[in-house]
mmCIF file of C-alpha atoms and ligand atoms in Angstrom:
data_model
loop_
_atom_site.group_PDB
_atom_site.id
_atom_site.type_symbol
_atom_site.label_atom_id
_atom_site.label_comp_id
_atom_site.label_asym_id
_atom_site.label_seq_id
_atom_site.Cartn_x
_atom_site.Cartn_y
_atom_site.Cartn_z
ATOM 1 C CA ASN A 1 92.138 93.104 126.922
ATOM 2 C CA SER A 2 93.405 90.451 124.512
ATOM 3 C CA GLU A 3 90.087 88.652 124.967
ATOM 4 C CA LYS A 4 88.203 91.585 123.535
ATOM 5 C CA THR A 5 87.303 91.558 119.868
ATOM 6 C CA LEU A 6 88.596 94.356 117.693
ATOM 7 C CA GLY A 7 85.069 95.794 117.545
ATOM 8 C CA GLN A 8 84.930 95.940 121.339
ATOM 9 C CA GLN A 9 88.386 97.495 121.532
ATOM 10 C CA VAL A 10 87.445 100.363 119.217
ATOM 11 C CA ASP A 11 83.895 100.672 120.542
ATOM 12 C CA TYR A 12 82.578 99.628 117.096
ATOM 13 C CA LYS A 13 83.672 102.980 115.690
ATOM 14 C CA ILE A 14 85.231 103.932 112.408
ATOM 15 C CA ILE A 15 86.642 107.403 112.908
ATOM 16 C CA GLY A 16 85.244 109.515 110.094
ATOM 17 C CA ILE A 17 85.559 113.182 109.165
ATOM 18 C CA ASP A 18 82.842 115.688 108.190
ATOM 19 C CA ALA A 19 79.482 114.212 107.195
ATOM 20 C CA GLY A 20 79.586 115.815 103.739
ATOM 21 C CA ALA A 21 82.814 114.069 102.779
ATOM 22 C CA GLY A 22 82.526 111.378 100.124
ATOM 23 C CA VAL A 23 84.862 109.132 102.097
ATOM 24 C CA VAL A 24 82.359 109.117 104.981
ATOM 25 C CA GLN A 25 79.524 108.183 102.632
ATOM 26 C CA ALA A 26 81.700 105.427 101.152
ATOM 27 C CA ALA A 27 82.511 104.154 104.664
ATOM 28 C CA GLU A 28 78.795 103.973 105.416
ATOM 29 C CA LYS A 29 78.350 102.033 102.208
ATOM 30 C CA ALA A 30 81.159 99.662 103.274
ATOM 31 C CA VAL A 31 79.386 99.045 106.594
ATOM 32 C CA GLU A 32 76.381 97.858 104.570
ATOM 33 C CA ASP A 33 78.323 96.025 101.860
ATOM 34 C CA TYR A 34 80.324 94.017 104.399
ATOM 35 C CA ASP A 35 77.483 93.770 106.924
ATOM 36 C CA LEU A 36 79.554 95.277 109.747
ATOM 37 C CA ASP A 37 78.457 96.108 113.289
ATOM 38 C CA PHE A 38 80.460 99.327 113.104
ATOM 39 C CA LYS A 39 79.297 102.945 113.085
ATOM 40 C CA VAL A 40 81.032 105.706 111.195
ATOM 41 C CA GLN A 41 81.619 108.517 113.645
ATOM 42 C CA THR A 42 81.589 111.907 111.944
ATOM 43 C CA SER A 43 83.778 114.742 113.184
ATOM 44 C CA SER A 44 86.329 116.693 111.138
ATOM 45 C CA GLY A 45 89.591 116.026 109.364
ATOM 46 C CA ALA A 46 91.462 117.633 112.253
ATOM 47 C CA ALA A 47 89.631 115.546 114.894
ATOM 48 C CA MET A 48 90.332 112.374 112.919
ATOM 49 C CA THR A 49 94.084 113.037 112.685
ATOM 50 C CA GLN A 50 94.135 113.958 116.384
ATOM 51 C CA ALA A 51 92.468 110.636 117.289
ATOM 52 C CA LEU A 52 94.889 108.818 114.984
ATOM 53 C CA GLY A 53 97.920 110.438 116.601
ATOM 54 C CA ASP A 54 96.612 109.665 120.102
ATOM 55 C CA ALA A 55 95.958 106.008 119.244
ATOM 56 C CA ILE A 56 99.405 105.546 117.728
ATOM 57 C CA GLU A 57 101.098 107.182 120.687
ATOM 58 C CA ASN A 58 99.338 104.667 122.958
ATOM 59 C CA ASN A 59 99.709 101.691 120.613
ATOM 60 C CA LYS A 60 95.932 101.309 120.504
ATOM 61 C CA PRO A 61 93.829 100.066 117.609
ATOM 62 C CA ILE A 62 91.961 102.618 115.507
ATOM 63 C CA ILE A 63 90.159 102.506 112.163
ATOM 64 C CA ILE A 64 89.980 105.740 110.191
ATOM 65 C CA THR A 65 88.531 107.004 106.936
ATOM 66 C CA ALA A 66 91.642 107.804 104.929
ATOM 67 C CA TRP A 67 92.706 109.362 101.673
ATOM 68 C CA THR A 68 95.798 109.898 99.572
ATOM 69 C CA PRO A 69 97.452 112.359 99.087
ATOM 70 C CA HIS A 70 97.677 113.061 102.816
ATOM 71 C CA TRP A 71 100.580 113.717 105.188
ATOM 72 C CA LYS A 72 99.396 111.004 107.612
ATOM 73 C CA PHE A 73 101.005 108.329 105.414
ATOM 74 C CA ALA A 74 104.385 110.074 105.627
ATOM 75 C CA LYS A 75 104.147 110.768 109.345
ATOM 76 C CA TYR A 76 102.785 107.382 110.480
ATOM 77 C CA ASP A 77 103.166 103.768 109.385
ATOM 78 C CA LEU A 78 99.629 103.080 108.121
ATOM 79 C CA LYS A 79 98.024 100.581 105.781
ATOM 80 C CA TYR A 80 94.841 100.718 103.761
ATOM 81 C CA LEU A 81 92.499 97.813 104.422
ATOM 82 C CA ASP A 82 91.795 95.751 101.302
ATOM 83 C CA ASP A 83 88.368 96.426 99.865
ATOM 84 C CA PRO A 84 87.432 93.351 97.805
ATOM 85 C CA LYS A 85 83.843 94.552 97.357
ATOM 86 C CA GLY A 86 84.985 97.892 96.000
ATOM 87 C CA SER A 87 82.950 100.085 98.346
ATOM 88 C CA PHE A 88 85.563 102.824 98.026
ATOM 89 C CA GLY A 89 85.937 102.649 94.240
ATOM 90 C CA GLY A 90 89.247 102.699 92.408
ATOM 91 C CA GLU A 91 91.716 105.401 91.459
ATOM 92 C CA GLU A 92 90.408 108.899 91.989
ATOM 93 C CA LYS A 93 91.368 112.137 90.286
ATOM 94 C CA ILE A 94 90.944 115.612 91.707
ATOM 95 C CA HIS A 95 89.182 117.866 89.224
ATOM 96 C CA THR A 96 88.929 121.599 88.796
ATOM 97 C CA ILE A 97 85.307 122.703 88.416
ATOM 98 C CA THR A 98 84.127 126.193 87.475
ATOM 99 C CA ARG A 99 80.817 127.977 87.323
ATOM 100 C CA LEU A 100 79.294 127.661 83.855
ATOM 101 C CA LYS A 101 80.032 131.148 82.571
ATOM 102 C CA LEU A 102 83.546 131.568 83.916
ATOM 103 C CA LYS A 103 85.119 130.933 80.520
ATOM 104 C CA GLU A 104 82.955 133.611 78.928
ATOM 105 C CA ASP A 105 83.364 136.155 81.746
ATOM 106 C CA MET A 106 86.983 135.572 82.794
ATOM 107 C CA SER A 107 88.759 133.619 80.084
ATOM 108 C CA ASN A 108 92.200 134.500 81.444
ATOM 109 C CA ALA A 109 91.495 133.086 84.922
ATOM 110 C CA HIS A 110 89.743 130.128 83.291
ATOM 111 C CA LYS A 111 92.934 129.414 81.314
ATOM 112 C CA ILE A 112 95.093 129.382 84.470
ATOM 113 C CA LEU A 113 92.638 127.152 86.319
ATOM 114 C CA ASP A 114 92.453 124.845 83.319
ATOM 115 C CA GLN A 115 96.257 124.541 83.205
ATOM 116 C CA PHE A 116 96.636 123.895 86.938
ATOM 117 C CA TYR A 117 98.048 120.380 87.297
ATOM 118 C CA TRP A 118 100.441 118.882 89.805
ATOM 119 C CA THR A 119 101.387 115.525 91.333
ATOM 120 C CA PRO A 120 100.578 113.775 94.615
ATOM 121 C CA GLU A 121 104.220 114.391 95.638
ATOM 122 C CA ASP A 122 103.818 118.133 95.036
ATOM 123 C CA MET A 123 100.657 118.267 97.104
ATOM 124 C CA GLU A 124 102.186 116.159 99.873
ATOM 125 C CA SER A 125 105.222 118.397 100.163
ATOM 126 C CA VAL A 126 102.911 121.359 100.837
ATOM 127 C CA MET A 127 100.718 119.380 103.262
ATOM 128 C CA LEU A 128 103.661 118.092 105.279
ATOM 129 C CA LYS A 129 105.022 121.564 105.969
ATOM 130 C CA VAL A 130 101.593 122.860 106.920
ATOM 131 C CA ASN A 131 101.177 119.893 109.262
ATOM 132 C CA GLU A 132 104.549 120.758 110.811
ATOM 133 C CA GLY A 133 103.042 124.089 111.801
ATOM 134 C CA GLU A 134 104.165 126.411 109.031
ATOM 135 C CA ASN A 135 101.771 129.064 107.784
ATOM 136 C CA VAL A 136 99.927 127.812 104.700
ATOM 137 C CA VAL A 137 100.314 131.030 102.711
ATOM 138 C CA GLU A 138 104.067 131.023 103.375
ATOM 139 C CA VAL A 139 104.317 127.358 102.397
ATOM 140 C CA ALA A 140 102.358 128.003 99.188
ATOM 141 C CA THR A 141 104.571 131.001 98.371
ATOM 142 C CA GLN A 142 107.710 128.953 98.950
ATOM 143 C CA TRP A 143 106.393 126.056 96.853
ATOM 144 C CA ILE A 144 105.655 128.466 94.002
ATOM 145 C CA ASN A 145 109.163 129.950 94.238
ATOM 146 C CA ASP A 146 110.702 126.479 94.165
ATOM 147 C CA ASN A 147 108.541 125.221 91.283
ATOM 148 C CA GLN A 148 108.598 128.038 88.746
ATOM 149 C CA ASP A 149 108.758 125.515 85.893
ATOM 150 C CA LYS A 150 105.349 124.097 86.830
ATOM 151 C CA VAL A 151 103.799 127.442 87.655
ATOM 152 C CA SER A 152 104.906 128.894 84.325
ATOM 153 C CA GLU A 153 103.075 126.045 82.581
ATOM 154 C CA TRP A 154 99.913 126.924 84.513
ATOM 155 C CA THR A 155 100.176 130.586 83.554
ATOM 156 C CA ASP A 156 101.358 129.957 79.993
ATOM 157 C CA GLY A 157 99.462 132.189 77.582
ATOM 158 C CA ALA A 158 97.758 134.101 80.397
ATOM 159 C CA HIS A 159 98.323 137.782 81.151
ATOM 160 C CA LYS A 160 98.458 139.778 84.370
ATOM 161 C CA VAL A 161 95.330 141.607 85.469
ATOM 162 C CA ASP A 162 94.753 144.549 87.761
ATOM 163 C CA GLY A 163 92.793 143.459 90.806
ATOM 164 C CA GLU A 164 89.986 141.566 89.099
ATOM 165 C CA LYS A 165 88.033 139.645 91.737
ATOM 166 C CA ILE A 166 87.921 135.866 91.833
ATOM 167 C CA LYS A 167 86.446 133.561 94.462
ATOM 168 C CA LEU A 168 87.416 129.966 95.230
ATOM 169 C CA ALA A 169 85.667 127.721 97.753
ATOM 170 C CA TYR A 170 87.181 124.727 99.524
ATOM 171 C CA VAL A 171 86.615 122.373 102.436
ATOM 172 C CA ALA A 172 89.042 122.188 105.381
ATOM 173 C CA TRP A 173 90.509 118.887 104.204
ATOM 174 C CA ASP A 174 94.315 119.036 104.444
ATOM 175 C CA SER A 175 94.675 118.144 100.765
ATOM 176 C CA GLU A 176 92.329 120.916 99.665
ATOM 177 C CA ILE A 177 93.804 123.491 102.032
ATOM 178 C CA ALA A 178 97.084 122.841 100.205
ATOM 179 C CA SER A 179 95.804 122.939 96.618
ATOM 180 C CA THR A 180 93.467 125.886 97.065
ATOM 181 C CA ASN A 181 96.136 128.013 98.724
ATOM 182 C CA VAL A 182 98.675 127.234 96.008
ATOM 183 C CA ILE A 183 96.422 128.038 93.041
ATOM 184 C CA GLY A 184 94.998 130.997 94.987
ATOM 185 C CA LYS A 185 98.496 132.422 95.407
ATOM 186 C CA VAL A 186 99.284 131.828 91.733
ATOM 187 C CA LEU A 187 96.152 133.787 90.770
ATOM 188 C CA GLU A 188 97.109 136.525 93.235
ATOM 189 C CA ASP A 189 100.579 136.739 91.698
ATOM 190 C CA MET A 190 98.840 137.210 88.324
ATOM 191 C CA GLY A 191 97.090 140.283 89.719
ATOM 192 C CA TYR A 192 93.791 138.833 90.876
ATOM 193 C CA ASN A 193 92.055 139.878 94.068
ATOM 194 C CA VAL A 194 91.471 136.357 95.387
ATOM 195 C CA THR A 195 88.971 135.292 98.036
ATOM 196 C CA LEU A 196 89.273 131.770 99.455
ATOM 197 C CA THR A 197 86.134 130.691 101.298
ATOM 198 C CA GLN A 198 86.103 127.666 103.564
ATOM 199 C CA VAL A 199 82.784 125.799 103.633
ATOM 200 C CA GLU A 200 81.342 122.292 104.000
ATOM 201 C CA ALA A 201 81.311 119.932 101.005
ATOM 202 C CA GLY A 202 77.623 120.327 100.069
ATOM 203 C CA PRO A 203 77.719 124.129 100.165
ATOM 204 C CA MET A 204 80.998 124.113 98.211
ATOM 205 C CA TRP A 205 79.387 122.274 95.314
ATOM 206 C CA ALA A 206 76.198 124.356 95.566
ATOM 207 C CA ALA A 207 78.254 127.576 95.485
ATOM 208 C CA VAL A 208 80.089 126.768 92.265
ATOM 209 C CA ALA A 209 76.856 125.519 90.657
ATOM 210 C CA SER A 210 74.966 128.700 91.567
ATOM 211 C CA GLY A 211 77.879 130.910 90.533
ATOM 212 C CA ASP A 212 78.399 132.284 94.053
ATOM 213 C CA VAL A 213 82.017 131.238 93.662
ATOM 214 C CA ASP A 214 84.026 131.019 90.469
ATOM 215 C CA ALA A 215 85.768 127.694 90.931
ATOM 216 C CA ILE A 216 86.810 124.796 93.138
ATOM 217 C CA VAL A 217 89.904 122.611 92.789
ATOM 218 C CA ALA A 218 88.535 120.041 95.263
ATOM 219 C CA ALA A 219 86.269 117.751 93.234
ATOM 220 C CA TRP A 220 87.187 114.087 93.786
ATOM 221 C CA LEU A 221 85.954 111.988 90.859
ATOM 222 C CA PRO A 222 84.656 109.672 89.604
ATOM 223 C CA GLY A 223 83.652 108.097 92.932
ATOM 224 C CA THR A 224 84.108 110.270 96.002
ATOM 225 C CA HIS A 225 81.958 113.184 94.830
ATOM 226 C CA GLU A 226 79.833 111.191 92.391
ATOM 227 C CA LYS A 227 76.589 112.277 94.048
ATOM 228 C CA TYR A 228 77.506 115.960 94.033
ATOM 229 C CA MET A 229 78.576 115.736 90.393
ATOM 230 C CA ALA A 230 75.308 114.001 89.480
ATOM 231 C CA ASP A 231 73.342 116.806 91.160
ATOM 232 C CA TYR A 232 75.228 119.673 89.522
ATOM 233 C CA ASN A 233 76.512 118.154 86.294
ATOM 234 C CA ASP A 234 74.724 120.589 83.969
ATOM 235 C CA GLN A 235 75.337 123.635 86.178
ATOM 236 C CA VAL A 236 79.146 123.532 86.230
ATOM 237 C CA GLU A 237 82.067 123.136 83.844
ATOM 238 C CA ASP A 238 84.497 120.291 84.552
ATOM 239 C CA LEU A 239 88.025 121.325 83.550
ATOM 240 C CA GLY A 240 89.374 117.837 84.200
ATOM 241 C CA PRO A 241 91.993 116.598 86.656
ATOM 242 C CA ASN A 242 94.456 118.847 88.469
ATOM 243 C CA LEU A 243 95.919 115.723 90.137
ATOM 244 C CA GLU A 244 95.861 112.001 89.336
ATOM 245 C CA GLY A 245 96.572 109.012 91.552
ATOM 246 C CA ALA A 246 94.317 109.858 94.485
ATOM 247 C CA LYS A 247 92.540 107.243 96.583
ATOM 248 C CA ILE A 248 90.111 106.835 99.482
ATOM 249 C CA GLY A 249 89.559 103.938 101.885
ATOM 250 C CA LEU A 250 89.773 102.709 105.445
ATOM 251 C CA ALA A 251 93.216 102.696 107.044
ATOM 252 C CA VAL A 252 94.717 101.379 110.261
ATOM 253 C CA PRO A 253 98.151 101.594 111.923
ATOM 254 C CA ALA A 254 100.527 98.976 110.454
ATOM 255 C CA TYR A 255 100.831 97.287 113.880
ATOM 256 C CA MET A 256 97.219 96.112 113.683
ATOM 257 C CA LYS A 257 96.768 92.518 112.591
ATOM 258 C CA ILE A 258 93.922 93.012 110.141
ATOM 259 C CA ASP A 259 94.434 93.536 106.406
ATOM 260 C CA SER A 260 90.977 93.666 104.891
ATOM 261 C CA ILE A 261 87.620 95.304 105.563
ATOM 262 C CA GLU A 262 86.319 91.740 105.578
ATOM 263 C CA ASP A 263 88.303 91.154 108.798
ATOM 264 C CA LEU A 264 86.018 93.677 110.545
ATOM 265 C CA ALA A 265 83.048 91.353 110.047
ATOM 266 C CA LYS A 266 84.562 88.652 112.241
HETATM 267 N N1 PBE B 1 88.486 113.767 101.104
HETATM 268 C C1 PBE B 1 89.519 114.705 100.706
HETATM 269 C C2 PBE B 1 87.272 114.356 100.514
HETATM 270 C C3 PBE B 1 87.690 114.793 99.190
HETATM 271 C C4 PBE B 1 89.042 115.358 99.488
HETATM 272 C C5 PBE B 1 88.812 112.469 100.523
HETATM 273 C C6 PBE B 1 88.429 113.752 102.524
HETATM 274 C C7 PBE B 1 85.968 113.561 100.575
HETATM 275 O O1 PBE B 1 84.952 114.056 100.105
HETATM 276 O O2 PBE B 1 85.966 112.464 101.142
#
């Protein structure tokens, strides 16, 4: 086994997530930029974390598409591979994006969405509990109860409504399950009749651009969702970051001897 190259040991696979994810597209770009023999295997966020957990349990090598904030960095000892060519970009921010006329039609909801802002630590605390098996709505409710200071900033200057409908779309990425459920519950507590719809990344962006949904809190910019933003730029309103200090890249368990994406070319 020790005679096998790393590529042979992992079957030349980088374990990706859904094909629409920006991190998968960036990984494919890295394969080209670094001239690697690897393939990015698409699956889902859940399948990727399952494969990661299995590999770590068996002390096996694995290369995954990774992002922060995510509970995997708290649960496992992982390291990002250095990316000297910058295939994965730099610091990312998660933006709130609304359909163009939301401000005109629903200025109160627009205000709350615009004021939604939290930290990677906040998001991680929600994700960790959900990963431990707690119900996401209960975790979101608890987080809101424990963080009334933040929530009151988000709802500052807004009033309660009586069952007005609002729709949010999101992708089943752990980070976005957390954020969408928290802001969804805040809107519900303000009297909105909230629908959260889980879709793939492309349809999520298309839905907010067409106005089929009112907003998303899952737009990773400037790099991860650059292509989606370029496509829909003039059909959506960008309310700016709801979280700063995000990142995407390739990650491996800390027990692996490589440190850079360049090491995969050897
Ligand atoms: N992610 C999480 C997404 C954005 C949120 C990094 C997996 C992606 O498009 O890659």
